[in-house]
mmCIF file of C-alpha atoms in Angstrom:
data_model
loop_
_atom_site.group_PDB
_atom_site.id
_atom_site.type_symbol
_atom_site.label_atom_id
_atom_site.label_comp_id
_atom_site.label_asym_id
_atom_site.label_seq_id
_atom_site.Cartn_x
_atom_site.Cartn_y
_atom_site.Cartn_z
ATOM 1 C CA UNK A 12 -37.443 -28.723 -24.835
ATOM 2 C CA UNK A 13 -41.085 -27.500 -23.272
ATOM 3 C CA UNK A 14 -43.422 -29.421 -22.041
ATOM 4 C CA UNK A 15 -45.708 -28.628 -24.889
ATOM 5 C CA UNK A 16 -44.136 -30.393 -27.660
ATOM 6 C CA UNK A 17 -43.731 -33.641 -25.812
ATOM 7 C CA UNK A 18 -47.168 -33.717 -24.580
ATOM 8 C CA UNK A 19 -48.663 -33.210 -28.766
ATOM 9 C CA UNK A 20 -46.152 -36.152 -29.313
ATOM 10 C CA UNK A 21 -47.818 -38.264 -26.853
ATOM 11 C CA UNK A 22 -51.491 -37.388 -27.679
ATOM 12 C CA UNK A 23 -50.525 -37.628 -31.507
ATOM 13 C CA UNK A 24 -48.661 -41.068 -30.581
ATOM 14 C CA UNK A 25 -51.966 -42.338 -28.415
ATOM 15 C CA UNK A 26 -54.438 -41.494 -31.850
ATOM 16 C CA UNK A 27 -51.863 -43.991 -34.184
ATOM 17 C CA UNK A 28 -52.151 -46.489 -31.436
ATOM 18 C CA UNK A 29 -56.516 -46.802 -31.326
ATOM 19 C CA UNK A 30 -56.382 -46.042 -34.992
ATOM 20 C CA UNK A 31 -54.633 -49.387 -35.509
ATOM 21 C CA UNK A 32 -56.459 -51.348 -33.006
ATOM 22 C CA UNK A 33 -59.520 -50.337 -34.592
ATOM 23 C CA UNK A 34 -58.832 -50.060 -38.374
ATOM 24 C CA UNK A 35 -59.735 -52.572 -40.772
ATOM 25 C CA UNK A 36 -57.540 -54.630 -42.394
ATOM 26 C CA UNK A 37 -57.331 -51.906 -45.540
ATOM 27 C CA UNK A 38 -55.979 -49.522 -43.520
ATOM 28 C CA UNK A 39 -53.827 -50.764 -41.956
ATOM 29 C CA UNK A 40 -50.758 -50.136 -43.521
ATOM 30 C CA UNK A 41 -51.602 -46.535 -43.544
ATOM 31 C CA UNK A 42 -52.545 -46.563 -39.915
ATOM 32 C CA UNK A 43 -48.743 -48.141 -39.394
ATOM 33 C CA UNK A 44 -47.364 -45.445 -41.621
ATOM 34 C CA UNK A 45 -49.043 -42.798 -39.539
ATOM 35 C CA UNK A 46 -47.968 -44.177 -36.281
ATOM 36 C CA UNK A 47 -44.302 -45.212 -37.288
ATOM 37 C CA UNK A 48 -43.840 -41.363 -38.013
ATOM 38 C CA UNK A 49 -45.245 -40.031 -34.794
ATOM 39 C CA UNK A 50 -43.317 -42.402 -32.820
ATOM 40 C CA UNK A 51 -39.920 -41.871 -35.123
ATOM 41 C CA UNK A 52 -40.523 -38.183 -34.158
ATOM 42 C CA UNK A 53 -41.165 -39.213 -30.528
ATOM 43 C CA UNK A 54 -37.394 -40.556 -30.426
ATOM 44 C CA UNK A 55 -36.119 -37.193 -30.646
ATOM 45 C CA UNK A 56 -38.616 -35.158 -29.006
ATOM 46 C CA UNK A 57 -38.698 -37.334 -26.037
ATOM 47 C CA UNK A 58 -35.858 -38.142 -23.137
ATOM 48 C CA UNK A 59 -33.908 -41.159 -23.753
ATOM 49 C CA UNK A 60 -35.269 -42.837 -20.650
ATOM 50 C CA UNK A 61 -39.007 -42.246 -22.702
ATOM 51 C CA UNK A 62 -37.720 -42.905 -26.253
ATOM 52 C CA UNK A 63 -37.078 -46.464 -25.233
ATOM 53 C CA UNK A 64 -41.199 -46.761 -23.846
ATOM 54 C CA UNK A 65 -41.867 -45.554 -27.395
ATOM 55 C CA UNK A 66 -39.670 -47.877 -29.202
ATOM 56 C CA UNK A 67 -40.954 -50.933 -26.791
ATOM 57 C CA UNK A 68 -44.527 -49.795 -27.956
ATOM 58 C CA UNK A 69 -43.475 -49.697 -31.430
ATOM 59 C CA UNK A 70 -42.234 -53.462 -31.303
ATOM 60 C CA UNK A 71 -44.848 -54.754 -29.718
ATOM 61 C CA UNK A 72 -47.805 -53.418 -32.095
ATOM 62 C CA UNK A 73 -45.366 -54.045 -35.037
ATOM 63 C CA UNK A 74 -45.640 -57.572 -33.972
ATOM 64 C CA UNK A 75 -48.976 -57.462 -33.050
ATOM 65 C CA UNK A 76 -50.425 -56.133 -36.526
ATOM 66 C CA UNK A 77 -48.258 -59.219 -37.766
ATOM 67 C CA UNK A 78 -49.947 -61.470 -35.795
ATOM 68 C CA UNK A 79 -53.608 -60.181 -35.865
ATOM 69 C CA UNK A 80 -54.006 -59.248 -39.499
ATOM 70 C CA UNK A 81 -53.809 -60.663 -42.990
ATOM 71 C CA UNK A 82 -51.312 -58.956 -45.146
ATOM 72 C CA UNK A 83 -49.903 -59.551 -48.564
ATOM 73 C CA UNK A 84 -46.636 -59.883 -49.268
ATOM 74 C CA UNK A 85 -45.998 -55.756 -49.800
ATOM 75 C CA UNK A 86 -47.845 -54.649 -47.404
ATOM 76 C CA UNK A 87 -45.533 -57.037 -44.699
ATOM 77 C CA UNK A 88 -42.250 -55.756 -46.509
ATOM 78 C CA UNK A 89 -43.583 -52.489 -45.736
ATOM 79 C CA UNK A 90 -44.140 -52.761 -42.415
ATOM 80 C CA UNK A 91 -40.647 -54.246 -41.900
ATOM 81 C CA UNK A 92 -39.064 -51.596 -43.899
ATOM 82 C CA UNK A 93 -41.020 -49.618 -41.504
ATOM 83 C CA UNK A 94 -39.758 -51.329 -38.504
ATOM 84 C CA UNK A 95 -35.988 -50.970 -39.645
ATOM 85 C CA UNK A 96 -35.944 -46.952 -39.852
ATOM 86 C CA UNK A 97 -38.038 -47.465 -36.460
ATOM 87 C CA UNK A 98 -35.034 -49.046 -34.849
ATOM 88 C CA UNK A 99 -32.421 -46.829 -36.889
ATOM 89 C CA UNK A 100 -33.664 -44.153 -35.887
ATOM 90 C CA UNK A 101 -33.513 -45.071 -32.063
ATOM 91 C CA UNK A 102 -30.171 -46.272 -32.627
ATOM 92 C CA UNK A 103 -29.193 -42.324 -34.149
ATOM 93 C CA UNK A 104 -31.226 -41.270 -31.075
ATOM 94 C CA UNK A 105 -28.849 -43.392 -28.684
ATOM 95 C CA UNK A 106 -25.803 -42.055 -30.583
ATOM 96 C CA UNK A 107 -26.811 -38.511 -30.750
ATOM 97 C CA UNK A 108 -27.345 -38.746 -26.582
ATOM 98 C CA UNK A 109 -23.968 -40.267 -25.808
ATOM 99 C CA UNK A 110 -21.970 -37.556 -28.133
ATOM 100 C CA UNK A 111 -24.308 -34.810 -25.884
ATOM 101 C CA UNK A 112 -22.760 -36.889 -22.642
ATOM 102 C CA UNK A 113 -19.480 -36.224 -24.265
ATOM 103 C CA UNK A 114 -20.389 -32.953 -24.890
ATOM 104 C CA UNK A 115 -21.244 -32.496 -21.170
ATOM 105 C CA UNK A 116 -18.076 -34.648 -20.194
ATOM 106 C CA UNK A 117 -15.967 -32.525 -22.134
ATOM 107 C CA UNK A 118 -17.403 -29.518 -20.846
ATOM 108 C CA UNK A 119 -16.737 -30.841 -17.745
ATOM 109 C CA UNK A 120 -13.460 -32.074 -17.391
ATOM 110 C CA UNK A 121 -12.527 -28.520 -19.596
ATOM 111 C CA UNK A 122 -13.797 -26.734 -16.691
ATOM 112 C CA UNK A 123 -11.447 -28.415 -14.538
ATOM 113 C CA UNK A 124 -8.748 -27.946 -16.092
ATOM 114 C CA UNK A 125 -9.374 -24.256 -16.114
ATOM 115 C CA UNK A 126 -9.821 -24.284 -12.595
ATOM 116 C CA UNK A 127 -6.831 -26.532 -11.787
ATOM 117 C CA UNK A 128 -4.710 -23.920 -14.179
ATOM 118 C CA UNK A 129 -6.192 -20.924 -12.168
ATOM 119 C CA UNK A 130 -4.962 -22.480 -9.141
ATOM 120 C CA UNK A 131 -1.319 -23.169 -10.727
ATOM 121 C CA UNK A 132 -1.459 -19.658 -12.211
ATOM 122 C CA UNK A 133 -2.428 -17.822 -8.588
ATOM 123 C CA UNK A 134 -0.202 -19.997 -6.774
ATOM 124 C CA UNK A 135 3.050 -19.345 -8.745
ATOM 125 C CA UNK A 136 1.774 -15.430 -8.553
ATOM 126 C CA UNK A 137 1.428 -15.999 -4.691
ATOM 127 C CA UNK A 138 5.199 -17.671 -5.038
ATOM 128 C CA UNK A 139 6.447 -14.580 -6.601
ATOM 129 C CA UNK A 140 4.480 -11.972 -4.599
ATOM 130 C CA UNK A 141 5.921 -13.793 -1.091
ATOM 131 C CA UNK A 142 9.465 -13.304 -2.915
ATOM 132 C CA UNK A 143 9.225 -10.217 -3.665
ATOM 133 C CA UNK A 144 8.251 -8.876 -0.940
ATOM 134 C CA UNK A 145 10.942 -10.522 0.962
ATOM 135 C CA UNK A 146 13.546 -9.227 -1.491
ATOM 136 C CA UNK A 147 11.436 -5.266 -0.201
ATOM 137 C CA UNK A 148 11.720 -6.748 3.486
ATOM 138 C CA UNK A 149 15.067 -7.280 3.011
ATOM 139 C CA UNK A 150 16.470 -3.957 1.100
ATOM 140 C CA UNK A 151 14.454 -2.045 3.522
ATOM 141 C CA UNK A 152 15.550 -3.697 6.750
ATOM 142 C CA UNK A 153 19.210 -3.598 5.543
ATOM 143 C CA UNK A 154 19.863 -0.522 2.861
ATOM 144 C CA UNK A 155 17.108 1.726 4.406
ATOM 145 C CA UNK A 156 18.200 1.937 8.005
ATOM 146 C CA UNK A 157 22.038 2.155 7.371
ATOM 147 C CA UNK A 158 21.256 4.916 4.820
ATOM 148 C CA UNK A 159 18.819 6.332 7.633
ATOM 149 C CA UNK A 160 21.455 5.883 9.938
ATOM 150 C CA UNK A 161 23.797 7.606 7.594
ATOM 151 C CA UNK A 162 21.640 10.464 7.439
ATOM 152 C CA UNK A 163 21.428 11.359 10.784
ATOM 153 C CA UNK A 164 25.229 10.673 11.425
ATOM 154 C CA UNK A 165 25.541 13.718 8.570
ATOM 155 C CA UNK A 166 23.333 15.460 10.068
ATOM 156 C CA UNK A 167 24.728 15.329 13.214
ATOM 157 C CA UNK A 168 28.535 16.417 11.240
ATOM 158 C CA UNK A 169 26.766 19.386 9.656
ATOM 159 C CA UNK A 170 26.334 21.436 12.857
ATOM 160 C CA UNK A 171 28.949 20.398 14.457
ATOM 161 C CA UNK A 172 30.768 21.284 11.620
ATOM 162 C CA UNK A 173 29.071 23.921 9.189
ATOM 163 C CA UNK A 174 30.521 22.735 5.487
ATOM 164 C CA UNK A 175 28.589 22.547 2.522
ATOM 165 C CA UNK A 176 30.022 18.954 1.849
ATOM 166 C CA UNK A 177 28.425 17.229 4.474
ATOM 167 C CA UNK A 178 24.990 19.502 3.362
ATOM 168 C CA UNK A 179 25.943 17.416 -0.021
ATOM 169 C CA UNK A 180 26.299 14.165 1.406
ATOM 170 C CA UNK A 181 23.541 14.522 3.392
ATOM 171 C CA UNK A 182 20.967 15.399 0.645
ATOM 172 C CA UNK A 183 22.949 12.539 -1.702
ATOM 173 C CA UNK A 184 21.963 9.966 1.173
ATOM 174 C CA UNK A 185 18.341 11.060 1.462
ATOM 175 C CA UNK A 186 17.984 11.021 -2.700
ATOM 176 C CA UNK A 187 19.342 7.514 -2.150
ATOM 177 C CA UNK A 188 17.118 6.555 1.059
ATOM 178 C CA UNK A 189 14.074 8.123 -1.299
ATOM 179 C CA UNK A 190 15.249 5.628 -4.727
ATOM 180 C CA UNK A 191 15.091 3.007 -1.892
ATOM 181 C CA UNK A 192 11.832 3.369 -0.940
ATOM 182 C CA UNK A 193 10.692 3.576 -4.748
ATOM 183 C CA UNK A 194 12.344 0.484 -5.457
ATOM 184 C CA UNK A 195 10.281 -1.275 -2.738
ATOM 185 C CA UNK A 196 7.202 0.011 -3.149
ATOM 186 C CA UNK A 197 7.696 -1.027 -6.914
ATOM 187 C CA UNK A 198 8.670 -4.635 -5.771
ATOM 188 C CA UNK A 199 4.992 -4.572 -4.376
ATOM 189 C CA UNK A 200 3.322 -3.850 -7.653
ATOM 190 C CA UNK A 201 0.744 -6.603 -8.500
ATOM 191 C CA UNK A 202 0.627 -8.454 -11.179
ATOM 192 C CA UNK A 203 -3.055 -7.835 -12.392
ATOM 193 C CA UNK A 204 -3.322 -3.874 -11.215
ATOM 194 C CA UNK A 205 -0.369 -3.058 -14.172
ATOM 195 C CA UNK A 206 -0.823 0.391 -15.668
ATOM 196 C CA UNK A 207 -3.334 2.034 -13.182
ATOM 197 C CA UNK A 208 -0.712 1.041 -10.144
ATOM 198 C CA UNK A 209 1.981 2.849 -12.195
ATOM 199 C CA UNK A 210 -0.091 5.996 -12.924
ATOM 200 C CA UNK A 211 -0.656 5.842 -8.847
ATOM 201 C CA UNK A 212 2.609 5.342 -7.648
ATOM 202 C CA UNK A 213 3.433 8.208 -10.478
ATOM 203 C CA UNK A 214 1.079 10.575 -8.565
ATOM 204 C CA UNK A 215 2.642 9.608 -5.156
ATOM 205 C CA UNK A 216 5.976 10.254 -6.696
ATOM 206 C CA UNK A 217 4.501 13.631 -7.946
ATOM 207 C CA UNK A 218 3.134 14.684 -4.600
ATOM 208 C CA UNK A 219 5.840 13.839 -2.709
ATOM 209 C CA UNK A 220 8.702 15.439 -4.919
ATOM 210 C CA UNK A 221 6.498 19.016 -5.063
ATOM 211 C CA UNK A 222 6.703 19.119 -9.093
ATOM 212 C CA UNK A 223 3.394 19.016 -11.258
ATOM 213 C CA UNK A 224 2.800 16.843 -13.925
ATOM 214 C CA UNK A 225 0.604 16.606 -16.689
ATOM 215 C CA UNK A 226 -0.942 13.474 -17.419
ATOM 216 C CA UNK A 227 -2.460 12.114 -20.610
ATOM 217 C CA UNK A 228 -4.099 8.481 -20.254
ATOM 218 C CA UNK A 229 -5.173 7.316 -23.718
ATOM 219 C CA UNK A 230 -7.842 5.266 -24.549
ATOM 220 C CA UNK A 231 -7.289 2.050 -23.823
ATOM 221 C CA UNK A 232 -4.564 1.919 -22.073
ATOM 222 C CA UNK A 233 -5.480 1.413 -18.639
ATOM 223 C CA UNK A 234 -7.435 -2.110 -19.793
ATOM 224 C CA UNK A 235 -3.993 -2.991 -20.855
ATOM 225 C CA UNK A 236 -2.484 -5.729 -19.727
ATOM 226 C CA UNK A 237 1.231 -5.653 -18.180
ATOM 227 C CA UNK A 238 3.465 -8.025 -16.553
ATOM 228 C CA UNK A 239 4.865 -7.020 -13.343
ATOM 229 C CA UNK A 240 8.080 -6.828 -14.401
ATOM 230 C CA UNK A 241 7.261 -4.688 -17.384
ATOM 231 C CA UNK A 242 5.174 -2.444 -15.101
ATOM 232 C CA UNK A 243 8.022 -2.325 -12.896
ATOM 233 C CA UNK A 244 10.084 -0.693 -15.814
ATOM 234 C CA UNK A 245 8.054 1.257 -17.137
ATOM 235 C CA UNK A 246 7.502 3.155 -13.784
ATOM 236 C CA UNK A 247 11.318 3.145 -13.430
ATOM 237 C CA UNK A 248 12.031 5.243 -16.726
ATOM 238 C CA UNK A 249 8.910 8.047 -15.371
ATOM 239 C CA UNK A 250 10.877 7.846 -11.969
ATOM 240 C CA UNK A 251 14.193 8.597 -13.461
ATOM 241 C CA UNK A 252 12.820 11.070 -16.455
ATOM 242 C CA UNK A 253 11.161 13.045 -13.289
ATOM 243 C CA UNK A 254 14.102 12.532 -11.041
ATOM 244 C CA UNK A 255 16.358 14.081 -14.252
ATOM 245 C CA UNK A 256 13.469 16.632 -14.897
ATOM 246 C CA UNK A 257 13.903 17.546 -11.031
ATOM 247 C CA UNK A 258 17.894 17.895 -11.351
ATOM 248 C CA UNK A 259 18.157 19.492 -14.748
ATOM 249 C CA UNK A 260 15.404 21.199 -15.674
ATOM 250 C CA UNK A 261 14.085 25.063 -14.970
ATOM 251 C CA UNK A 262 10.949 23.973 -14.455
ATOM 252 C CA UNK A 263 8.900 21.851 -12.215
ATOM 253 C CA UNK A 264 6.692 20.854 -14.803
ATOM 254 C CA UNK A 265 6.305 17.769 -16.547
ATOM 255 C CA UNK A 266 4.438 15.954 -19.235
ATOM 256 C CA UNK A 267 4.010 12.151 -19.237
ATOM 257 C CA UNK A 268 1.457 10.118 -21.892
ATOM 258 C CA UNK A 269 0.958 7.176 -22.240
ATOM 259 C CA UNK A 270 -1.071 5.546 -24.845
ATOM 260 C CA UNK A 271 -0.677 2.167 -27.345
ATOM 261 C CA UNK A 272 1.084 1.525 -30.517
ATOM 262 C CA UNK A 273 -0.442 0.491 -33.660
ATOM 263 C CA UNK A 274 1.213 -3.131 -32.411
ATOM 264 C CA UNK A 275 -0.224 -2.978 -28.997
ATOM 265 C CA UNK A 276 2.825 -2.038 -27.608
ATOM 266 C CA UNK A 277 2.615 0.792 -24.344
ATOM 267 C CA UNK A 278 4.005 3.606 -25.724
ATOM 268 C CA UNK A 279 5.441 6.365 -23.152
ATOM 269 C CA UNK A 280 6.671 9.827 -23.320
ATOM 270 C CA UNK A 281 8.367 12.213 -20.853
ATOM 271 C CA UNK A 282 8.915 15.710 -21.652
ATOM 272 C CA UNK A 283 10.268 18.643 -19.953
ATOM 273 C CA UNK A 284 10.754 22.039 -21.075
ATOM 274 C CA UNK A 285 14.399 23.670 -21.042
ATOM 275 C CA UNK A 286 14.422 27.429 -20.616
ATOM 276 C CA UNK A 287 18.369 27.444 -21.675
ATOM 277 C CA UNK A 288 19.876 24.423 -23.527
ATOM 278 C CA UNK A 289 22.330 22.387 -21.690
ATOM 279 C CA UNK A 290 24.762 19.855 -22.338
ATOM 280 C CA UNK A 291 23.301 16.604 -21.779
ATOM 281 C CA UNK A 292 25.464 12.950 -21.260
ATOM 282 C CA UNK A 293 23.374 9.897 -20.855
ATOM 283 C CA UNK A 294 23.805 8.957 -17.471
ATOM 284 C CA UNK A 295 23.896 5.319 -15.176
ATOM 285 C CA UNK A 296 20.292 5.580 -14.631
ATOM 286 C CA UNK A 297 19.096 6.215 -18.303
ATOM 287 C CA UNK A 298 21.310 3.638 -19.744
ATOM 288 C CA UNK A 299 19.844 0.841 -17.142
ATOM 289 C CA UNK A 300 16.519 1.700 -17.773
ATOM 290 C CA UNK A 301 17.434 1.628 -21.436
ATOM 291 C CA UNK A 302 19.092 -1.883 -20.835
ATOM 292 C CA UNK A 303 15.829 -3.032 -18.653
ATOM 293 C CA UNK A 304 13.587 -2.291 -21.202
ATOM 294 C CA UNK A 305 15.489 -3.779 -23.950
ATOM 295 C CA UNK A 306 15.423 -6.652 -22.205
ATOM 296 C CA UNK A 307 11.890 -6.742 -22.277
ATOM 297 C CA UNK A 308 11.522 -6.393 -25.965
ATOM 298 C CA UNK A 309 10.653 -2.302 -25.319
ATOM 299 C CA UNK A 310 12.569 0.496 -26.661
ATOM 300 C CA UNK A 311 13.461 3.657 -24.902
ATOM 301 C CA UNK A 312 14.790 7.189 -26.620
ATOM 302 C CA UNK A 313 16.379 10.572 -25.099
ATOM 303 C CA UNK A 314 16.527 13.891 -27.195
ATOM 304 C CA UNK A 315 17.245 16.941 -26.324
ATOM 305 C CA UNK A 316 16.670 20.070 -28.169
ATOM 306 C CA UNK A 317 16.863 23.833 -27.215
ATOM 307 C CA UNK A 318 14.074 24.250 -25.404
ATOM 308 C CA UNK A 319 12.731 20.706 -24.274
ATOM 309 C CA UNK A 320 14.285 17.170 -22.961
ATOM 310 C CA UNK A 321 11.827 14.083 -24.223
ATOM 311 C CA UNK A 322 12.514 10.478 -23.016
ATOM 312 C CA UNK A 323 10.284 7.935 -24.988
ATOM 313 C CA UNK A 324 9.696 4.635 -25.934
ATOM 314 C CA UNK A 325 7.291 1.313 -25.712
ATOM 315 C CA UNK A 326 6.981 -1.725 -23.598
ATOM 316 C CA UNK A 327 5.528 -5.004 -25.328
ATOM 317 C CA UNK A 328 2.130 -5.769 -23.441
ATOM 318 C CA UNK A 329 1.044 -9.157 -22.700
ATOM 319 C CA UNK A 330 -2.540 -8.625 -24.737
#
C-alpha cells in the first residue's frame, strides 16, 4: 500500500481525536461514531505493528469519554457496541495477517521444495549422463578398436591377397565401426536438447554418408519435449531408414518430416524414391527399431510401393 493512503488515515484519525476532546457533550456520540470508523479503517490500512497504536488509542479515549462525560443509558450502549466491532475488527485484522504469514510460509517452504526437487531431478540426470557415457567409454574402448583393428588386419589381407571377399569384409567392418560410433554419440544425447540434437546428429549422419536429405521441421516440434531414451529411438529408425535408403535405393535422396500428432505424439516419416521396385524383407534392424519403439508406447510402419520405400510412425512425448 502507498504512503498516501496511510498518511489521509492518520490525518483523518488525528481530526476524530480533537473533535472529541473538544465537543460538547451532544456530540459526542457522533464524534465517537466518526472516529470509531476512521480508526476501524486504520486497522486495515495500517501495518500490524501500527494497527495495534490505533487500537491502544481507541481504548483509551473509549474509556476516557466514559469517564469525562455524562451519557444516558443509549448513548453508553452505543459506544460499547462501538467498542466491540472496534476490537473485532482488530481481531479480523490479526487473523487476516497470520493467514498472509501462511501465505508467505507456504510460498516459502513451496519454493523449497521446488528447489530441493530440481536438485533430485539434475542429480539423477547427472547419475544417468555419468552412466552413459561410461557404457560409450566402454563400447568405444572395447568394440571400436578391435573392429579398427579388424579393419586394418583386412586391409592388410586385401593386397596381399587381391579377392573381392576380403574388399567385403573390409567394408562390412567399417559399416560396423561407423553403427559404433552412432551408437555412442547417441548414448551422449542430453536429456533436455531432445529433438533439435536428433535433427543435428541427422545432419552429421547426412554429411558424413554423402546422401542429401530433405528436411521438413513442423511447427512445434522442436519445443517438444523428449526423453532421452525416446530421442535415442527415434534417431535410430532415421539412422537405419537412411542406412536402408543408402543400401537399397537408386537414389541418394531422402525425405525425413517430422511434425506432431493430433495427441501430441512425434510423428516421423522416411521416404525414399525407388526407380525399379524391389523385393523387400523386413530386416534385424527394422524389426528392433520396431520393437524399441513399441516399447516406448510409439509405433513404427514400412511400405513399399513401386516407386517409393516410406518408414513411419510416432513416439509418445513427455508434454
Amino acid at each position: 500500500m502507498g504512503k498516501f493512503p496511510i498518511t489521509l488515515n492518520i490525518f483523518l484519525f488525528g481530526i476524530g481525536m480533537v473533535h472529541f476532546l473538544v465537543a460538547a457533550q451532544d456530540d459526542v456520540f457522533w464524534t465517537m461514531a466518526l472516529f470509531y470508523f476512521y480508526s476501524l479503517d486504520g486497522i486495515y490500512r495500517i501495518l500490524k505493528p501500527r494497527s495495534w497504536i490505533v487500537l491502544t488509542v481507541g481504548l483509551l479515549l473509549s474509556l476516557l469519554s466514559l469517564t469525562l462525560h455524562e451519557h444516558d443509558q443509549l448513548t453508553v450502549k452505543a459506544i460499547l457496541v462501538l467498542l466491540a466491532l472496534y476490537i473485532l475488527a482488530a481481531r479480523i485484522s490479526m487473523i487476516v495477517t497470520q493467514r498472509e504469514e501462511m501465505r508467505q510460509l507456504y510460498d516459502q517452504l513451496r519454493g523449497e521444495y521446488r528447489k530441493v526437487k530440481r536438485l533430485n531431478l539434475a542429480a539423477e540426470r547427472d547419475a544417468r549422463l555419468e552412466e552413459r557415457t561410461k557404457i560409450a567409454r566402454d563400447i568405444h574402448d572395447s568394440v571400436g578398436h578391435r573392429l579398427t583393428a579388424l579393419i586394418m588386419k583386412l586391409e592388410m589381407l586385401s593386397i596381399q591377397r587381391k579377392t573381392e571377399d576380403y574388399t567385403e569384409l573390409k567394408r562390412m567392418a567399417s559399416e560396423s565401426l561407423e553403427e559404433t560410433r552412432q551408437a555412442v554419440r547417441a548414448l551422449n544425447i542430453e536429456e533436455n536438447e531432445g529433438i533439435a540434437t536428433v535433427v543435428h546428429l541427422i545432419r552429421k549422419l547426412e554429411a558424413e554418408s554423402h546422401i542429401m536429405v530433405q528436411f521438413t521441421v513442423k511447427q512445434g516440434v522442436l519445443s517438444a519435449s523428449l526423453s532421452n531414451d525416446k530421442s535415442v529411438a527415434l534417431y535410430r529408425v532415421i539412422q537405419e531408414a537412411l542406412t536402408n535408403a543408402m543400401r537399397h535405393a537408386q537414389t541418394r535422396e531422402v525425405r525425413v518430416t517430422l511434425g506432431k500428432s493430433a495427441t501430441g505424439a512425434i510423428a516421423f516419416e522416411i521416404e525414399n524414391s525407388l526407380h525399379k521396385a524391389t523385393s523387400f524383407k523386413e530386416g534385424f534392424g527394422i524389426s528392433m527399431m520396431r520393437k524399441r519403439v513399441g516399447e516406448l508406447g510409439g509405433s513404427l510402419e514400412v511400405i513399399q510401393t513401386n516407386n517409393k520405400f516410406v518408414v513411419s510412425g510416432m513416439i509418445p512425448s513427455e508434454g
